[in-house]
Structure formats: C-alpha cells, structure tokens
Amino acid sequence: DAKTTQPNSMESNEEEPVHLPCNHSTISGTDYIHWYRQLPSQGPEYVIHGLTSNVNNRMASLAIAEDRKSSTLILHRATLRDAAVYYCILGTGNQFYFGTGTSLTVIP
Amino acid sequence: EPEVTQTPSHQVTQMGQEVILRCVPISNHLYFYWYRQILGQKVEFLVSFYNNEISEKSEIFDDQFSVERPDGSNFTLKIRSTKLEDSAMYFCASSAYRGDTDTQYFGPGTRLTVL
C-alpha cells in the first residue's frame, strides 16, 4: 500500500545538512509527493509537498527527480528538534498511505 | 496558527463498550480524516469525509466504526463495541482541499486503551 521505499534509519550531525531519500517508482502522473514527520508521542506534522518542480519552504527543500520516480527531502541544518520519523507519502485518492518511514537521529 | 484539536487525550474503556473520539478540525477546512497507529506500527488510514459523507474508507473501517459531523465544528469517530485490538493512537486530520493534493493537518491524537 505504501508505494514508497525509504531507508529505515539515518544519522546526521547537528548543524549539518541531511538528505533523506525516497523511491516511488510506481508514481502516477497526478500523484503529489508529500513529506511528513512524526516526533515521539505526537501526530504527523507536515513538512513539504510537490508535484514536479523542486520546492522550498522554511522547514526544508524537496528535490524531485526528473522522472519523478524518486525524491529527496533536504534539511539544510539539522537540529536536535529534527529527530523524528520522516515519511514520504504519495497522495493517492483522498488518503495517505504511510510507510515505515526513516527514523532520523541527530547527533549533538 | 490554526490547529486540529482532539479530545480526550487518553481514553480507557472496557472491551465491548462504545467510545466516541472527538475532533475539532481547522475551521475553514472541508475534508476530514481519521487515522490510527497501533503502538510501534505505522500510521494507517481509516476514513475520509467530505460534504457530510464518507468519501473513502479502508478495510479496517468496518461496521463497528462510524463517523459523524454533528455540527459545524466537531468531527467524531465512534467505535460501537471496542475490542482489545482497537487499542491505538487515533489521529484526526483535516485539509482545505482534496487530501492527495493538499496539506493534511493532524491533531495530537487520542490514545485509546481497551482493557
């Protein structure tokens, strides 16, 4: 159901950039790519989303491959508060399929 | 900043009892959702709701579950006869437009414990 593949875990040093990859080889032309994160004991939190072009917001950047079969979430300077599970989700129908996500550990 | 709120934060109930989980979506949003997350597992979609009717539901959302928007602000999830396996975090979400193209804003969740 998830339709996306992400590494189970990644580590980053504090204040360094983090690149979180996601593969979505079965993406259709109208699927948006969404990224959410979930801190411990909290609800999922929106990070960023896009369709074809790269996107930037105050939290992160989203780089989408030209064939749209993969994308990368970029946190420009990881902080301890960025430690969370990051989910790459394809918007399909009126629901989200969450995979297991990438657990990001930020090392001080 | 507007946010989705949920009550109660924690609900403990006996197996077989009915529970109602409440959510107040963001006020100008039109699409509403329930998800659940069993401890240590992934977030699972339950149901989406638009224009006072269910638009999509998952296999999890069987006859024991129902949703309602009883007034202009609340969105509820009812479980008629709870089972042990219903113990989970339940998240409500809302979006202004269709969820696949728009941002879904999630509430903090209700932890349901069925004894």
GROMACS .gro file of C-alpha atoms in nm, chain A residues 35-39 42-48 58-59 81-82 84-87 98, chain B residues 1 103-107:
model
   27
   35TRP     CA    1   0.669   1.459   0.335
   36TYR     CA    2   0.557   1.445   0.694
   37ARG     CA    3   0.743   1.384   1.014
   38GLN     CA    4   0.638   1.243   1.346
   39LEU     CA    5   0.807   1.329   1.670
   42GLN     CA    6   0.289   1.337   1.855
   43GLY     CA    7   0.075   1.343   1.545
   44PRO     CA    8   0.229   1.360   1.198
   45GLU     CA    9   0.345   1.709   1.104
   46TYR     CA   10   0.352   1.848   0.753
   47VAL     CA   11   0.695   1.923   0.614
   48ILE     CA   12   0.663   1.987   0.242
   58ARG     CA   13   1.104   2.747   0.582
   59MET     CA   14   1.143   2.391   0.706
   81ARG     CA   15   1.447   1.904   1.730
   82ASP     CA   16   1.458   1.748   1.383
   84ALA     CA   17   1.185   1.224   1.416
   85VAL     CA   18   1.044   0.964   1.179
   86TYR     CA   19   1.015   1.112   0.830
   87TYR     CA   20   0.751   0.978   0.596
   98PHE     CA   21   0.214   0.591   0.542
  109GLU     CA   22  -0.179   2.934   1.385
  211THR     CA   23  -0.172   1.951   0.318
  212GLN     CA   24  -0.342   1.742   0.582
  213TYR     CA   25  -0.313   1.890   0.929
  214PHE     CA   26  -0.308   1.632   1.205
  215GLY     CA   27  -0.426   1.662   1.560
   0.00000   0.00000   0.00000
